[in-house]
């Protein structure tokens, strides 16, 4: 009996001498025995710490993936309609444009930002004095000009002054240099061949859906005096708003 008691005391002292960071430190003998696996190894509790190289449970990975998919769906539900709406506006309603060159000075200055609206020309033709954006015949470059002659009118430049149906148009135009002009075909499109004129042009009667356009800066403008009257198909829309610079903000009627 004395020997058995000494053995128990020795085992107890060995348990008490376990280091503080040992997995079994501070654990009762009954708990220690329950945690021992085959051969006396410490059994795993089943928890994994991701910080020391473990992986997240499958259920948590699935939750994260579902959250990402849900977020992407929400973003697409907002972005795609916005892109579609912007494309519709650009194609059929309005378009931003920038003034290039000096042909429309002093009313429009280089690098000013404008909004061209397209909707009104689906229902009505361009009218006198409207500032329009059009494709230059042949080159298809976008240019900005002012409508000075509409279908059925006779346009003439005589002694440097613009005449529409024999009446002087306001503002007056004074041509101070020789220009090269193309003659217009019957449908209003430009025809091959150049004709030279000084301060005189025309008279030319505008056919159906054909318009005469000029730059406000008449001495520095490539317009109907050089490429002839333009068909309505070439006109993209009219200038509606000048939004930049803010100090020159204008709504054009």
PDB file of C-alpha atoms in Angstrom:
ATOM      1  CA  UNK A   1       0.000   0.000   0.000  1.00  0.00           C
ATOM      2  CA  UNK A   2       2.816   2.399   0.773  1.00  0.00           C
ATOM      3  CA  UNK A   3       4.441   1.709  -2.601  1.00  0.00           C
ATOM      4  CA  UNK A   4       1.173   2.368  -4.436  1.00  0.00           C
ATOM      5  CA  UNK A   5       0.743   5.652  -2.603  1.00  0.00           C
ATOM      6  CA  UNK A   6       4.259   6.727  -3.583  1.00  0.00           C
ATOM      7  CA  UNK A   7       3.542   5.937  -7.265  1.00  0.00           C
ATOM      8  CA  UNK A   8       0.387   8.058  -7.224  1.00  0.00           C
ATOM      9  CA  UNK A   9       2.256  10.965  -5.637  1.00  0.00           C
ATOM     10  CA  UNK A  10       4.980  10.704  -8.290  1.00  0.00           C
ATOM     11  CA  UNK A  11       2.398  10.809 -11.105  1.00  0.00           C
ATOM     12  CA  UNK A  12       0.723  13.776  -9.465  1.00  0.00           C
ATOM     13  CA  UNK A  13       4.018  15.658  -9.221  1.00  0.00           C
ATOM     14  CA  UNK A  14       4.736  14.985 -12.892  1.00  0.00           C
ATOM     15  CA  UNK A  15       1.365  16.470 -13.858  1.00  0.00           C
ATOM     16  CA  UNK A  16       2.049  19.537 -11.773  1.00  0.00           C
ATOM     17  CA  UNK A  17       5.396  20.103 -13.530  1.00  0.00           C
ATOM     18  CA  UNK A  18       3.813  20.442 -17.031  1.00  0.00           C
ATOM     19  CA  UNK A  19       4.812  23.704 -18.764  1.00  0.00           C
ATOM     20  CA  UNK A  20       2.213  26.487 -18.854  1.00  0.00           C
ATOM     21  CA  UNK A  21       1.907  26.322 -22.658  1.00  0.00           C
ATOM     22  CA  UNK A  22       1.477  22.548 -22.730  1.00  0.00           C
ATOM     23  CA  UNK A  23      -1.916  21.448 -24.146  1.00  0.00           C
ATOM     24  CA  UNK A  24      -2.641  19.495 -20.956  1.00  0.00           C
ATOM     25  CA  UNK A  25      -1.523  22.194 -18.490  1.00  0.00           C
ATOM     26  CA  UNK A  26      -4.230  23.063 -15.991  1.00  0.00           C
ATOM     27  CA  UNK A  27      -6.435  20.187 -17.114  1.00  0.00           C
ATOM     28  CA  UNK A  28      -7.728  17.630 -14.643  1.00  0.00           C
ATOM     29  CA  UNK A  29      -6.638  13.987 -15.018  1.00  0.00           C
ATOM     30  CA  UNK A  30     -10.142  12.960 -16.078  1.00  0.00           C
ATOM     31  CA  UNK A  31     -10.197  15.587 -18.819  1.00  0.00           C
ATOM     32  CA  UNK A  32      -6.670  14.654 -19.902  1.00  0.00           C
ATOM     33  CA  UNK A  33      -7.610  11.010 -20.296  1.00  0.00           C
ATOM     34  CA  UNK A  34     -10.686  11.952 -22.322  1.00  0.00           C
ATOM     35  CA  UNK A  35      -8.525  13.964 -24.734  1.00  0.00           C
ATOM     36  CA  UNK A  36      -5.943  11.278 -25.257  1.00  0.00           C
ATOM     37  CA  UNK A  37      -6.189   9.386 -28.472  1.00  0.00           C
ATOM     38  CA  UNK A  38      -4.644   6.043 -29.334  1.00  0.00           C
ATOM     39  CA  UNK A  39      -1.122   5.768 -27.953  1.00  0.00           C
ATOM     40  CA  UNK A  40      -1.591   8.724 -25.640  1.00  0.00           C
ATOM     41  CA  UNK A  41      -1.695  11.409 -28.387  1.00  0.00           C
ATOM     42  CA  UNK A  42      -3.796  14.509 -27.835  1.00  0.00           C
ATOM     43  CA  UNK A  43      -7.058  14.250 -29.771  1.00  0.00           C
ATOM     44  CA  UNK A  44      -8.170  17.078 -32.051  1.00  0.00           C
ATOM     45  CA  UNK A  45     -11.224  19.097 -31.058  1.00  0.00           C
ATOM     46  CA  UNK A  46     -12.248  19.600 -34.688  1.00  0.00           C
ATOM     47  CA  UNK A  47     -11.758  23.397 -34.881  1.00  0.00           C
ATOM     48  CA  UNK A  48      -9.322  24.914 -37.407  1.00  0.00           C
ATOM     49  CA  UNK A  49      -7.675  28.307 -37.100  1.00  0.00           C
ATOM     50  CA  UNK A  50      -7.370  29.946 -40.555  1.00  0.00           C
ATOM     51  CA  UNK A  51      -4.585  32.175 -39.207  1.00  0.00           C
ATOM     52  CA  UNK A  52      -2.246  29.201 -38.850  1.00  0.00           C
ATOM     53  CA  UNK A  53      -2.787  27.731 -42.280  1.00  0.00           C
ATOM     54  CA  UNK A  54      -6.262  26.238 -41.974  1.00  0.00           C
ATOM     55  CA  UNK A  55      -9.077  26.692 -44.497  1.00  0.00           C
ATOM     56  CA  UNK A  56     -12.520  28.193 -44.053  1.00  0.00           C
ATOM     57  CA  UNK A  57     -15.442  25.799 -43.727  1.00  0.00           C
ATOM     58  CA  UNK A  58     -17.175  24.981 -47.012  1.00  0.00           C
ATOM     59  CA  UNK A  59     -20.403  26.638 -45.851  1.00  0.00           C
ATOM     60  CA  UNK A  60     -18.581  29.928 -45.222  1.00  0.00           C
ATOM     61  CA  UNK A  61     -16.922  29.807 -48.668  1.00  0.00           C
ATOM     62  CA  UNK A  62     -20.321  29.298 -50.265  1.00  0.00           C
ATOM     63  CA  UNK A  63     -21.740  32.252 -48.348  1.00  0.00           C
ATOM     64  CA  UNK A  64     -18.896  34.516 -49.525  1.00  0.00           C
ATOM     65  CA  UNK A  65     -19.329  33.439 -53.163  1.00  0.00           C
ATOM     66  CA  UNK A  66     -23.072  34.035 -52.980  1.00  0.00           C
ATOM     67  CA  UNK A  67     -22.487  37.532 -51.593  1.00  0.00           C
ATOM     68  CA  UNK A  68     -20.103  38.356 -54.464  1.00  0.00           C
ATOM     69  CA  UNK A  69     -22.576  37.092 -57.072  1.00  0.00           C
ATOM     70  CA  UNK A  70     -25.386  39.078 -55.465  1.00  0.00           C
ATOM     71  CA  UNK A  71     -23.287  42.256 -55.493  1.00  0.00           C
ATOM     72  CA  UNK A  72     -22.371  41.766 -59.155  1.00  0.00           C
ATOM     73  CA  UNK A  73     -26.040  41.303 -60.048  1.00  0.00           C
ATOM     74  CA  UNK A  74     -26.960  44.526 -58.272  1.00  0.00           C
ATOM     75  CA  UNK A  75     -24.181  46.430 -60.067  1.00  0.00           C
ATOM     76  CA  UNK A  76     -25.218  45.056 -63.465  1.00  0.00           C
ATOM     77  CA  UNK A  77     -28.862  45.914 -62.796  1.00  0.00           C
ATOM     78  CA  UNK A  78     -27.809  49.541 -62.339  1.00  0.00           C
ATOM     79  CA  UNK A  79     -24.982  49.864 -64.879  1.00  0.00           C
ATOM     80  CA  UNK A  80     -26.493  48.077 -67.882  1.00  0.00           C
ATOM     81  CA  UNK A  81     -29.700  50.159 -68.028  1.00  0.00           C
ATOM     82  CA  UNK A  82     -27.609  53.313 -67.597  1.00  0.00           C
ATOM     83  CA  UNK A  83     -25.375  52.337 -70.529  1.00  0.00           C
ATOM     84  CA  UNK A  84     -28.396  51.433 -72.643  1.00  0.00           C
ATOM     85  CA  UNK A  85     -30.110  54.729 -71.826  1.00  0.00           C
ATOM     86  CA  UNK A  86     -26.957  56.703 -72.608  1.00  0.00           C
ATOM     87  CA  UNK A  87     -26.660  54.940 -75.973  1.00  0.00           C
ATOM     88  CA  UNK A  88     -30.284  55.740 -76.834  1.00  0.00           C
ATOM     89  CA  UNK A  89     -29.813  59.384 -75.891  1.00  0.00           C
ATOM     90  CA  UNK A  90     -26.625  59.601 -77.953  1.00  0.00           C
ATOM     91  CA  UNK A  91     -28.171  57.971 -81.013  1.00  0.00           C
ATOM     92  CA  UNK A  92     -31.603  59.572 -81.066  1.00  0.00           C
ATOM     93  CA  UNK A  93     -31.925  62.479 -78.637  1.00  0.00           C
ATOM     94  CA  UNK A  94     -28.795  64.472 -77.883  1.00  0.00           C
ATOM     95  CA  UNK A  95     -25.036  64.496 -78.188  1.00  0.00           C
ATOM     96  CA  UNK A  96     -22.220  66.559 -76.709  1.00  0.00           C
ATOM     97  CA  UNK A  97     -19.906  68.305 -79.149  1.00  0.00           C
ATOM     98  CA  UNK A  98     -16.966  70.712 -79.101  1.00  0.00           C
ATOM     99  CA  UNK A  99     -16.399  73.791 -81.250  1.00  0.00           C
ATOM    100  CA  UNK A 100     -13.382  73.312 -83.504  1.00  0.00           C
ATOM    101  CA  UNK A 101     -11.938  76.193 -85.470  1.00  0.00           C
ATOM    102  CA  UNK A 102     -13.019  79.814 -85.793  1.00  0.00           C
ATOM    103  CA  UNK A 103     -15.723  79.654 -88.451  1.00  0.00           C
ATOM    104  CA  UNK A 104     -18.545  80.460 -85.999  1.00  0.00           C
ATOM    105  CA  UNK A 105     -16.894  83.327 -84.140  1.00  0.00           C
ATOM    106  CA  UNK A 106     -17.811  85.538 -82.391  1.00  0.00           C
ATOM    107  CA  UNK A 107     -20.956  83.603 -81.426  1.00  0.00           C
ATOM    108  CA  UNK A 108     -19.211  80.273 -80.837  1.00  0.00           C
ATOM    109  CA  UNK A 109     -15.593  80.178 -79.753  1.00  0.00           C
ATOM    110  CA  UNK A 110     -13.053  77.376 -80.138  1.00  0.00           C
ATOM    111  CA  UNK A 111     -13.195  74.634 -77.474  1.00  0.00           C
ATOM    112  CA  UNK A 112     -16.611  75.657 -76.166  1.00  0.00           C
ATOM    113  CA  UNK A 113     -18.794  72.696 -75.145  1.00  0.00           C
ATOM    114  CA  UNK A 114     -22.233  72.334 -76.696  1.00  0.00           C
ATOM    115  CA  UNK A 115     -25.187  69.952 -76.622  1.00  0.00           C
ATOM    116  CA  UNK A 116     -26.748  69.066 -79.952  1.00  0.00           C
ATOM    117  CA  UNK A 117     -30.344  67.868 -79.814  1.00  0.00           C
ATOM    118  CA  UNK A 118     -31.642  65.551 -82.526  1.00  0.00           C
ATOM    119  CA  UNK A 119     -35.261  65.000 -81.549  1.00  0.00           C
ATOM    120  CA  UNK A 120     -36.860  68.072 -83.119  1.00  0.00           C
ATOM    121  CA  UNK A 121     -35.622  67.245 -86.622  1.00  0.00           C
ATOM    122  CA  UNK A 122     -37.558  63.977 -86.563  1.00  0.00           C
ATOM    123  CA  UNK A 123     -40.737  66.085 -86.633  1.00  0.00           C
ATOM    124  CA  UNK A 124     -39.749  69.298 -88.399  1.00  0.00           C
ATOM    125  CA  UNK A 125     -37.172  70.589 -90.850  1.00  0.00           C
ATOM    126  CA  UNK A 126     -34.314  72.931 -89.907  1.00  0.00           C
ATOM    127  CA  UNK A 127     -35.373  76.570 -89.803  1.00  0.00           C
ATOM    128  CA  UNK A 128     -33.790  79.921 -90.544  1.00  0.00           C
ATOM    129  CA  UNK A 129     -30.962  81.028 -88.288  1.00  0.00           C
ATOM    130  CA  UNK A 130     -30.650  77.704 -86.448  1.00  0.00           C
ATOM    131  CA  UNK A 131     -27.113  76.562 -85.699  1.00  0.00           C
ATOM    132  CA  UNK A 132     -26.763  72.997 -86.911  1.00  0.00           C
ATOM    133  CA  UNK A 133     -24.243  70.178 -86.819  1.00  0.00           C
ATOM    134  CA  UNK A 134     -23.796  68.446 -90.152  1.00  0.00           C
ATOM    135  CA  UNK A 135     -21.562  66.038 -92.003  1.00  0.00           C
ATOM    136  CA  UNK A 136     -19.394  67.870 -94.465  1.00  0.00           C
ATOM    137  CA  UNK A 137     -20.114  66.365 -97.898  1.00  0.00           C
ATOM    138  CA  UNK A 138     -17.517  63.816 -99.041  1.00  0.00           C
ATOM    139  CA  UNK A 139     -15.248  64.002 -95.972  1.00  0.00           C
ATOM    140  CA  UNK A 140     -18.125  63.330 -93.518  1.00  0.00           C
ATOM    141  CA  UNK A 141     -16.334  65.455 -90.920  1.00  0.00           C
ATOM    142  CA  UNK A 142     -18.701  67.074 -88.414  1.00  0.00           C
ATOM    143  CA  UNK A 143     -18.968  70.842 -88.760  1.00  0.00           C
ATOM    144  CA  UNK A 144     -21.118  73.554 -87.170  1.00  0.00           C
ATOM    145  CA  UNK A 145     -22.855  76.129 -89.372  1.00  0.00           C
ATOM    146  CA  UNK A 146     -25.909  78.388 -89.462  1.00  0.00           C
ATOM    147  CA  UNK A 147     -28.926  77.787 -91.708  1.00  0.00           C
ATOM    148  CA  UNK A 148     -29.472  80.835 -93.954  1.00  0.00           C
ATOM    149  CA  UNK A 149     -31.547  79.290 -96.735  1.00  0.00           C
ATOM    150  CA  UNK A 150     -34.329  76.672 -96.677  1.00  0.00           C
ATOM    151  CA  UNK A 151     -36.057  74.644 -99.442  1.00  0.00           C
ATOM    152  CA  UNK A 152     -37.821  76.736-102.084  1.00  0.00           C
ATOM    153  CA  UNK A 153     -35.805  79.891-101.411  1.00  0.00           C
ATOM    154  CA  UNK A 154     -33.387  81.496-103.827  1.00  0.00           C
ATOM    155  CA  UNK A 155     -30.041  82.328-102.259  1.00  0.00           C
ATOM    156  CA  UNK A 156     -27.608  84.802-103.748  1.00  0.00           C
ATOM    157  CA  UNK A 157     -24.482  86.629-102.632  1.00  0.00           C
ATOM    158  CA  UNK A 158     -24.286  89.956-104.434  1.00  0.00           C
ATOM    159  CA  UNK A 159     -21.543  92.486-103.830  1.00  0.00           C
ATOM    160  CA  UNK A 160     -20.649  90.706-100.619  1.00  0.00           C
ATOM    161  CA  UNK A 161     -24.190  90.694 -99.211  1.00  0.00           C
ATOM    162  CA  UNK A 162     -26.429  87.704 -98.618  1.00  0.00           C
ATOM    163  CA  UNK A 163     -29.784  87.898-100.405  1.00  0.00           C
ATOM    164  CA  UNK A 164     -32.608  85.432 -99.805  1.00  0.00           C
ATOM    165  CA  UNK A 165     -35.457  85.694-102.335  1.00  0.00           C
ATOM    166  CA  UNK A 166     -34.030  89.064-103.376  1.00  0.00           C
ATOM    167  CA  UNK A 167     -34.061  90.511 -99.848  1.00  0.00           C
ATOM    168  CA  UNK A 168     -30.954  91.200 -97.839  1.00  0.00           C
ATOM    169  CA  UNK A 169     -30.567  88.816 -94.948  1.00  0.00           C
ATOM    170  CA  UNK A 170     -29.533  90.046 -91.521  1.00  0.00           C
ATOM    171  CA  UNK A 171     -26.778  89.951 -90.431  1.00  0.00           C
ATOM    172  CA  UNK A 172     -25.152  91.027 -93.665  1.00  0.00           C
ATOM    173  CA  UNK A 173     -22.230  89.088 -95.048  1.00  0.00           C
ATOM    174  CA  UNK A 174     -19.229  90.736 -96.631  1.00  0.00           C
ATOM    175  CA  UNK A 175     -16.847  88.542 -98.616  1.00  0.00           C
ATOM    176  CA  UNK A 176     -13.360  90.012 -98.607  1.00  0.00           C
ATOM    177  CA  UNK A 177     -11.498  87.330-100.509  1.00  0.00           C
ATOM    178  CA  UNK A 178     -11.803  85.089-103.541  1.00  0.00           C
ATOM    179  CA  UNK A 179     -13.311  81.661-102.856  1.00  0.00           C
ATOM    180  CA  UNK A 180     -13.598  78.383-104.724  1.00  0.00           C
ATOM    181  CA  UNK A 181     -17.157  77.089-104.911  1.00  0.00           C
ATOM    182  CA  UNK A 182     -18.733  73.915-106.238  1.00  0.00           C
ATOM    183  CA  UNK A 183     -21.880  74.078-108.294  1.00  0.00           C
ATOM    184  CA  UNK A 184     -24.853  72.223-106.831  1.00  0.00           C
ATOM    185  CA  UNK A 185     -26.591  69.293-108.497  1.00  0.00           C
ATOM    186  CA  UNK A 186     -30.360  69.293-108.940  1.00  0.00           C
ATOM    187  CA  UNK A 187     -30.880  67.315-105.736  1.00  0.00           C
ATOM    188  CA  UNK A 188     -28.797  69.807-103.785  1.00  0.00           C
ATOM    189  CA  UNK A 189     -25.720  67.615-103.479  1.00  0.00           C
ATOM    190  CA  UNK A 190     -22.416  68.969-104.741  1.00  0.00           C
ATOM    191  CA  UNK A 191     -21.476  68.170-108.306  1.00  0.00           C
ATOM    192  CA  UNK A 192     -17.958  67.692-109.758  1.00  0.00           C
ATOM    193  CA  UNK A 193     -16.126  70.767-110.972  1.00  0.00           C
ATOM    194  CA  UNK A 194     -15.137  74.047-109.372  1.00  0.00           C
ATOM    195  CA  UNK A 195     -16.306  77.548-110.223  1.00  0.00           C
ATOM    196  CA  UNK A 196     -14.546  80.696-109.119  1.00  0.00           C
ATOM    197  CA  UNK A 197     -16.357  83.699-107.693  1.00  0.00           C
ATOM    198  CA  UNK A 198     -15.359  86.909-105.985  1.00  0.00           C
ATOM    199  CA  UNK A 199     -18.015  88.616-103.872  1.00  0.00           C
ATOM    200  CA  UNK A 200     -20.896  87.114-105.841  1.00  0.00           C
ATOM    201  CA  UNK A 201     -22.517  83.693-105.660  1.00  0.00           C
ATOM    202  CA  UNK A 202     -25.631  82.320-107.285  1.00  0.00           C
ATOM    203  CA  UNK A 203     -28.488  82.851-107.424  1.00  0.00           C
ATOM    204  CA  UNK A 204     -29.398  79.236-106.650  1.00  0.00           C
ATOM    205  CA  UNK A 205     -32.875  77.971-105.823  1.00  0.00           C
ATOM    206  CA  UNK A 206     -32.894  75.331-103.126  1.00  0.00           C
ATOM    207  CA  UNK A 207     -34.633  72.064-103.931  1.00  0.00           C
ATOM    208  CA  UNK A 208     -36.791  70.044-101.548  1.00  0.00           C
ATOM    209  CA  UNK A 209     -34.938  69.035 -98.362  1.00  0.00           C
ATOM    210  CA  UNK A 210     -31.919  71.131 -99.366  1.00  0.00           C
ATOM    211  CA  UNK A 211     -30.420  73.891 -97.191  1.00  0.00           C
ATOM    212  CA  UNK A 212     -27.838  76.632 -97.535  1.00  0.00           C
ATOM    213  CA  UNK A 213     -25.479  76.976 -94.550  1.00  0.00           C
ATOM    214  CA  UNK A 214     -22.823  79.556 -93.731  1.00  0.00           C
ATOM    215  CA  UNK A 215     -20.352  80.193 -90.936  1.00  0.00           C
ATOM    216  CA  UNK A 216     -20.818  83.328 -88.825  1.00  0.00           C
ATOM    217  CA  UNK A 217     -17.170  84.203 -89.431  1.00  0.00           C
ATOM    218  CA  UNK A 218     -17.693  84.498 -93.162  1.00  0.00           C
ATOM    219  CA  UNK A 219     -14.070  85.347 -93.968  1.00  0.00           C
ATOM    220  CA  UNK A 220     -12.835  82.141 -92.366  1.00  0.00           C
ATOM    221  CA  UNK A 221     -15.449  79.485 -93.032  1.00  0.00           C
ATOM    222  CA  UNK A 222     -15.775  76.439 -95.238  1.00  0.00           C
ATOM    223  CA  UNK A 223     -19.512  76.291 -95.949  1.00  0.00           C
ATOM    224  CA  UNK A 224     -22.121  76.118 -98.720  1.00  0.00           C
ATOM    225  CA  UNK A 225     -20.141  78.632-100.736  1.00  0.00           C
ATOM    226  CA  UNK A 226     -17.479  75.970-101.230  1.00  0.00           C
ATOM    227  CA  UNK A 227     -19.253  72.598-100.962  1.00  0.00           C
ATOM    228  CA  UNK A 228     -22.684  73.747-102.114  1.00  0.00           C
ATOM    229  CA  UNK A 229     -26.149  73.427-100.545  1.00  0.00           C
ATOM    230  CA  UNK A 230     -26.580  70.378 -98.320  1.00  0.00           C
ATOM    231  CA  UNK A 231     -29.313  67.777 -98.214  1.00  0.00           C
ATOM    232  CA  UNK A 232     -31.259  67.263 -95.011  1.00  0.00           C
ATOM    233  CA  UNK A 233     -29.715  63.803 -94.662  1.00  0.00           C
ATOM    234  CA  UNK A 234     -26.388  65.459 -93.864  1.00  0.00           C
ATOM    235  CA  UNK A 235     -27.779  67.469 -90.939  1.00  0.00           C
ATOM    236  CA  UNK A 236     -27.395  65.663 -87.603  1.00  0.00           C
ATOM    237  CA  UNK A 237     -29.186  68.091 -85.291  1.00  0.00           C
ATOM    238  CA  UNK A 238     -29.279  71.621 -83.940  1.00  0.00           C
ATOM    239  CA  UNK A 239     -27.229  73.262 -81.221  1.00  0.00           C
ATOM    240  CA  UNK A 240     -29.403  73.505 -78.121  1.00  0.00           C
ATOM    241  CA  UNK A 241     -27.176  74.430 -75.163  1.00  0.00           C
ATOM    242  CA  UNK A 242     -23.738  75.885 -74.610  1.00  0.00           C
ATOM    243  CA  UNK A 243     -22.794  74.518 -71.179  1.00  0.00           C
ATOM    244  CA  UNK A 244     -19.094  75.364 -71.015  1.00  0.00           C
ATOM    245  CA  UNK A 245     -17.630  77.726 -70.051  1.00  0.00           C
ATOM    246  CA  UNK A 246     -20.258  78.431 -67.414  1.00  0.00           C
ATOM    247  CA  UNK A 247     -19.794  82.174 -67.853  1.00  0.00           C
ATOM    248  CA  UNK A 248     -21.173  81.817 -71.406  1.00  0.00           C
ATOM    249  CA  UNK A 249     -23.957  79.344 -70.638  1.00  0.00           C
ATOM    250  CA  UNK A 250     -26.649  79.761 -73.291  1.00  0.00           C
ATOM    251  CA  UNK A 251     -29.858  78.049 -74.355  1.00  0.00           C
ATOM    252  CA  UNK A 252     -30.333  78.526 -78.093  1.00  0.00           C
ATOM    253  CA  UNK A 253     -33.885  78.993 -79.309  1.00  0.00           C
TER     254      UNK A 253
END
